Coordinates of C-alpha atoms and ligand atoms in Angstrom, one line a residue:
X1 CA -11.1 -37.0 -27.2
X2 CA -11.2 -40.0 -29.3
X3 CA -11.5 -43.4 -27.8
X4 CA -8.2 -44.0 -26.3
X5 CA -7.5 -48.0 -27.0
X6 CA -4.3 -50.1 -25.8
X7 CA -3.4 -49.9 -29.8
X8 CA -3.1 -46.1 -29.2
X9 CA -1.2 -46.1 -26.2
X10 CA 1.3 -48.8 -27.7
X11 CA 1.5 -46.0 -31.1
X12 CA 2.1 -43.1 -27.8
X13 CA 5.4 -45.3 -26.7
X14 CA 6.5 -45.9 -29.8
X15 CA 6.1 -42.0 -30.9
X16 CA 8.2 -40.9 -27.4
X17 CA 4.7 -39.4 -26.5
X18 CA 4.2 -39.4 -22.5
X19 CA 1.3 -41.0 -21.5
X20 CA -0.8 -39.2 -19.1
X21 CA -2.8 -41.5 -16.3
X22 CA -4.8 -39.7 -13.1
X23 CA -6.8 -42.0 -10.5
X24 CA -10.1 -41.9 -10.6
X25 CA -13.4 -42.8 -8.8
X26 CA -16.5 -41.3 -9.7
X27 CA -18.8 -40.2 -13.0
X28 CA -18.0 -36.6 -12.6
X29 CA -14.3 -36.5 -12.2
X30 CA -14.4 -39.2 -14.4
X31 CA -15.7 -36.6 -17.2
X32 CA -13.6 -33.6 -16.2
X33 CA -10.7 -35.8 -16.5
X34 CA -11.3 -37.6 -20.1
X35 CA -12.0 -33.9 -21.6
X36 CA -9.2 -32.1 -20.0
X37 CA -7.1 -35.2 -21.7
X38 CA -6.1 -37.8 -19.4
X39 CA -5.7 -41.1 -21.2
X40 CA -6.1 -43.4 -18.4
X41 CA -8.1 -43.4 -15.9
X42 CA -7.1 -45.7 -12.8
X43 CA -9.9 -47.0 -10.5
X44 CA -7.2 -47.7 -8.4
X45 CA -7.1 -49.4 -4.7
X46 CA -6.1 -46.0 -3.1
X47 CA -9.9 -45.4 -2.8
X48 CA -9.5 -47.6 0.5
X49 CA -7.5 -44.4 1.9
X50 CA -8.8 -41.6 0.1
X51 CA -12.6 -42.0 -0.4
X52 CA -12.9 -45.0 2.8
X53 CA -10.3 -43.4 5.1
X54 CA -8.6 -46.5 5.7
X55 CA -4.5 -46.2 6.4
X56 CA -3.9 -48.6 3.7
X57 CA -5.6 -50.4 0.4
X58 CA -5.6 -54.0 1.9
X59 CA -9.4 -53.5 3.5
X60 CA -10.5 -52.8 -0.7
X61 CA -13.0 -55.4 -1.8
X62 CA -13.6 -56.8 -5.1
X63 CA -16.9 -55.3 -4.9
X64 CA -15.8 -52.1 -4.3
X65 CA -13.7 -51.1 -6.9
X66 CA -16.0 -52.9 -9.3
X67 CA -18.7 -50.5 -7.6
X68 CA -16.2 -47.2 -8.7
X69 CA -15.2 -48.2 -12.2
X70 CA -18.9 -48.2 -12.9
X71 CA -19.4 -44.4 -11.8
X72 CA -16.4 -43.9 -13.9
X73 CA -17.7 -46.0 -16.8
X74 CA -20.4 -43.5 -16.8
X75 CA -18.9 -40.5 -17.2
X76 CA -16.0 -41.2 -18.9
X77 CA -15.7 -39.8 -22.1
X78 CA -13.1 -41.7 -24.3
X79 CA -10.4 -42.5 -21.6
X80 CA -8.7 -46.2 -21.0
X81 CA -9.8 -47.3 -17.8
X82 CA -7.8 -49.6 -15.7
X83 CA -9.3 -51.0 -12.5
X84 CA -6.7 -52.2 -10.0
X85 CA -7.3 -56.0 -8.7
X86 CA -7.5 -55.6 -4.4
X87 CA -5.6 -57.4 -2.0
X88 CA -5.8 -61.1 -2.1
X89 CA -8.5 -61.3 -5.1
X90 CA -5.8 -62.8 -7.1
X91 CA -4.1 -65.1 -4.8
X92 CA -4.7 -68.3 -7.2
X93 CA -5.0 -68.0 -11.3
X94 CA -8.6 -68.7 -11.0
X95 CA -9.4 -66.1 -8.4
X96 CA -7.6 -64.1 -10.6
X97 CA -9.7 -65.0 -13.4
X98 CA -13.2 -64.7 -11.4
X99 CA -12.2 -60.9 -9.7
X100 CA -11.2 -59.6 -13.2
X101 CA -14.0 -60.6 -14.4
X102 CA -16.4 -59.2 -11.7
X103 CA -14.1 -56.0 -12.9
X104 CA -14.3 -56.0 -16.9
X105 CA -18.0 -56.5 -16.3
X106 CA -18.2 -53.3 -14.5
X107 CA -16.5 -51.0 -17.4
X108 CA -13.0 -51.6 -17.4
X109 CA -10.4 -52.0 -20.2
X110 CA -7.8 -53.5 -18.0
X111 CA -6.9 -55.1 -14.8
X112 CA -3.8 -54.2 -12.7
X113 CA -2.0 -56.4 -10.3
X114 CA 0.9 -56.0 -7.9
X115 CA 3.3 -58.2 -7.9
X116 CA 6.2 -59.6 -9.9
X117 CA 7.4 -63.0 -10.8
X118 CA 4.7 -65.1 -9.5
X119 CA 2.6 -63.4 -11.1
X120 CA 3.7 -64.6 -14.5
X121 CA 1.2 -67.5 -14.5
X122 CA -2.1 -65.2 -13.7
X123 CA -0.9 -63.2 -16.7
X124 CA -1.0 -65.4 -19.4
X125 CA -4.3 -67.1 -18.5
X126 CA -6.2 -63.5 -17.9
X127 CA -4.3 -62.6 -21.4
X128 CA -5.6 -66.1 -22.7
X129 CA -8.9 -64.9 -21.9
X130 CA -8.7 -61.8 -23.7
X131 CA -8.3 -59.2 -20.9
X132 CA -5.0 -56.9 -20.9
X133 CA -3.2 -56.8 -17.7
X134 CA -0.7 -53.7 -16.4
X135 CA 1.7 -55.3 -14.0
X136 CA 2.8 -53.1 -10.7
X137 CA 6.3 -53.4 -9.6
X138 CA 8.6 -51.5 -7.1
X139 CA 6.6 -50.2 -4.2
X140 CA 3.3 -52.4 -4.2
X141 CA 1.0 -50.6 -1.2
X142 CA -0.5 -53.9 -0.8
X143 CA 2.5 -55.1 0.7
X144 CA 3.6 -52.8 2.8
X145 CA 3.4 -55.0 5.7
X146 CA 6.5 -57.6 3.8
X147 CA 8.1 -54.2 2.8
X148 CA 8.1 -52.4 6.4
X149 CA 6.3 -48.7 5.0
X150 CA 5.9 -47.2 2.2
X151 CA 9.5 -47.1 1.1
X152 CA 11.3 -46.6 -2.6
X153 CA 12.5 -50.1 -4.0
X154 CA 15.1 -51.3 -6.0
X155 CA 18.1 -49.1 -4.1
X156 CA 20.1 -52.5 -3.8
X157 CA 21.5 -53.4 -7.2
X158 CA 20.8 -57.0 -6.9
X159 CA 17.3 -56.0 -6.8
X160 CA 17.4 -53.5 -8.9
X161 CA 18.3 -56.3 -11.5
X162 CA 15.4 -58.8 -10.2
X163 CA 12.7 -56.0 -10.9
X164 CA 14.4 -55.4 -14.6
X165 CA 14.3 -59.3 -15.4
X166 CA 11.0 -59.4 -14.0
X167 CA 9.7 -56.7 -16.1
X168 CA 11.1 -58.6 -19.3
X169 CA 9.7 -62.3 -18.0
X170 CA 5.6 -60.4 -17.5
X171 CA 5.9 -58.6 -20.7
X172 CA 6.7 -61.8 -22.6
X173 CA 3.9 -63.3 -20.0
X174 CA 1.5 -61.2 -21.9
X175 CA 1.8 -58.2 -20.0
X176 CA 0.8 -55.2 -22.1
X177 CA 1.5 -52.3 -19.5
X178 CA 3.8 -51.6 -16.4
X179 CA 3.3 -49.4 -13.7
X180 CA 6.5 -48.5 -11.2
X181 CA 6.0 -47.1 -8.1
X182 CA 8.5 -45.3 -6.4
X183 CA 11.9 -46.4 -8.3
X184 CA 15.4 -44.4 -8.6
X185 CA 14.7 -42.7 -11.7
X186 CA 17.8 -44.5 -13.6
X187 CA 16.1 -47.5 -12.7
X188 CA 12.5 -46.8 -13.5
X189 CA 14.5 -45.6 -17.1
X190 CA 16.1 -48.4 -17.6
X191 CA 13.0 -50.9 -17.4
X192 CA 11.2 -48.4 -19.3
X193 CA 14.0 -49.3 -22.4
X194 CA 14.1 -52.9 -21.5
X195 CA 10.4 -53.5 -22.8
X196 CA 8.2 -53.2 -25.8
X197 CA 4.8 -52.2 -23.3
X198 CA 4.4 -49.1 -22.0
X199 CA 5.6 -48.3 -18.7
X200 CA 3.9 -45.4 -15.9
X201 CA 5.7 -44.1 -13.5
X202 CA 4.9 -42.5 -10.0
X203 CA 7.9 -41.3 -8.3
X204 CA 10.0 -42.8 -10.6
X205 CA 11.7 -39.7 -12.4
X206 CA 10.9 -38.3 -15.8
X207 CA 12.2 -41.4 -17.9
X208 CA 8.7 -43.7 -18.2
X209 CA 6.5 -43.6 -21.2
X210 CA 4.0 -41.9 -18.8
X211 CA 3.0 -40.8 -15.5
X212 CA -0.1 -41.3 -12.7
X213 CA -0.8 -39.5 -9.9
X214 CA -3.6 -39.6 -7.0
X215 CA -6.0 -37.1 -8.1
X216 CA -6.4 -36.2 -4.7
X217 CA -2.6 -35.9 -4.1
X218 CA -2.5 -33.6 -7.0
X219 CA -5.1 -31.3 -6.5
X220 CA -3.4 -30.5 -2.6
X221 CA -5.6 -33.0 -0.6
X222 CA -4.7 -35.1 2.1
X223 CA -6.1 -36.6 4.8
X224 CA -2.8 -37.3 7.0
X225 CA -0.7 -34.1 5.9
X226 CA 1.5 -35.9 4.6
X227 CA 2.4 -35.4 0.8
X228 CA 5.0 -37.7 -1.3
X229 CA 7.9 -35.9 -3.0
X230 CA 6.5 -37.1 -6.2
X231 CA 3.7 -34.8 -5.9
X232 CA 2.9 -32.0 -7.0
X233 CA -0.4 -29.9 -6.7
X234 CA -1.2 -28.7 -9.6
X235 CA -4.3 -26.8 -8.7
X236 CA -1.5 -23.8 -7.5
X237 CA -2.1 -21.1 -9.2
X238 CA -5.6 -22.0 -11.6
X239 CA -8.8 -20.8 -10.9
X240 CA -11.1 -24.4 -11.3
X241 CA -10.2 -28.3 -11.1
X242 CA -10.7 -28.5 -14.8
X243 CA -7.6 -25.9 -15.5
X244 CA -5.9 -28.1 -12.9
X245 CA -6.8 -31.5 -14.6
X246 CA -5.5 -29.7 -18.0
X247 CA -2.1 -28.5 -16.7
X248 CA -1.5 -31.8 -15.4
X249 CA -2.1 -32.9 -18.8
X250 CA 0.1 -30.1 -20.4
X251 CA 2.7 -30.8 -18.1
X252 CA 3.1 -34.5 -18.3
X253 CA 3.3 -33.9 -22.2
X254 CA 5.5 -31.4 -22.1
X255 CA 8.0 -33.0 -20.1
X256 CA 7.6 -30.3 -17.0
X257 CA 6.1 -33.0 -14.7
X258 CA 7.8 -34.7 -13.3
X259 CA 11.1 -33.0 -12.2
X260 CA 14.2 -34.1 -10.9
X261 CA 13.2 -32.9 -7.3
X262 CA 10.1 -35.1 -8.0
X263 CA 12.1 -38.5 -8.3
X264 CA 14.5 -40.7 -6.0
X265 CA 18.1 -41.3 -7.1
X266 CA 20.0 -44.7 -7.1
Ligands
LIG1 O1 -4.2 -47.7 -6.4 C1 -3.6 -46.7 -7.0 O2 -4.2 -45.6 -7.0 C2 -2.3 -46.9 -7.6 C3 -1.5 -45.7 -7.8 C4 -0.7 -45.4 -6.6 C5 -0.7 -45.8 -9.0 O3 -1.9 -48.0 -7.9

């Protein structure tokens, strides 16, 4: 795969090509990944609850995930790595500035924080400073304890509208990327339109410029049981991971991933 840069991603929106995104934590998945063609690779926080066993992300460190997108630095072959900004690293701008930098050191191409509004301000300096930030809105695991569980967002159409304006007030904060999580799929849709930036979705419907998943979650493991309706496993019925990673890949592009039973409506 060529090198993947935020120039071709911004050419995949502007094509109507889905963008395919996949979690990731270590050199060797990191490689089976880039050449099955996933085009991001996310050293997201989950690794607090799938690799630490932790029943949330807020116990993720700085150093950890700086730790992960090295091993994925390392066997990454072409893919766009964003490495997710952990709970209360970015409380102030310059802690901001100081985490993401601990994390672009390490290998990555982007930061990603959770957030909306207030984050405007943390935006522009880290853009400022020549780092690209993906915004996360909807369903932001690191606070779950302000949003009672794990729940979808944006149901209540004065919120619904809140997470729209934010959307437009991060992109022209410098944002170049969004990531909703867990969105009616109108919703998720509508924001998708409402911006220039690419936009991922997980479980929010079909109508993003692209889609994530845990790559745990989709190759059937869980530690609690428990699996999201937004999942599916997508090592059913192929013989290797690597036939797995590549029908993820086939069906994001294709539009077969994610269906309507996949997504949550208004
Ligand atoms: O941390 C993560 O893995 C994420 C995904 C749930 C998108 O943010």
């Amino acid at each position: 795969m060529p090198n993947i840069t935020l120039t071709t991603l911004q050419g995949l929106k502007q094509l109507g090509e889905k963008i395919v995104m996949l979690t990731c934590y270590d050199a060797t998945f990191a490689q089976a990944a880039s050449a099955a063609g996933v085009e991001m690779l996310l050293v997201g926080d989950t690794l607090g609850m799938v690799l630490h066993g932790h029943d949330s992300t807020l116990p993720v460190e700085v150093d950890d995930v700086a730790y992960h997108t090295a091993c994925v630095k390392r066997g990454n072959t072409g893919a766009f790595i964003v490495a997710d900004l952990p709970f209360m690293s970015y409380a102030t701008t310059e802690q901001a500035l100081q985490s993401t930098g601990r994390l672009m050191k390490a290998g990555a191409h982007m930061v990603k924080l959770e957030g909306d509004l207030w984050l405007a301000e943390s935006i522009r300096r880290l853009t400022e400073n020549g780092v690209p930030v993906c915004a996360h809105l909807g369903l932001t695991p690191q606070s779950v304890n302000v949003l009672g569980g794990f729940k979808v967002q944006g149901r209540d159409p004065v919120r619904a509208r809140q997470l729209v304006e934010a959307a437009i007030t991060l992109e022209e904060a410098g944002a170049a990327m969004l990531l909703v999580e867990c969105l009616p799929s109108p919703l998720a849709e509508q924001i998708s339109q409402a911006v220039r930036i690419p936009v991922i979705g997980i479980g929010a419907g079909a109508g993003t410029d692209g889609q994530v998943l845990v790559l745990h979650d989709m190759l059937g493991l869980s530690l609690t049981g428990r699996t999201p309706k937004f999942v599916r496993n997508f090592l059913t019925g192929q013989d290797s991971i690597q036939s797995a990673l590549q029908a993820y890949v086939a069906a994001v592009k294709g539009g077969a991933f994610p269906a309507v039973e996949h997504g949550y409506s208004t």
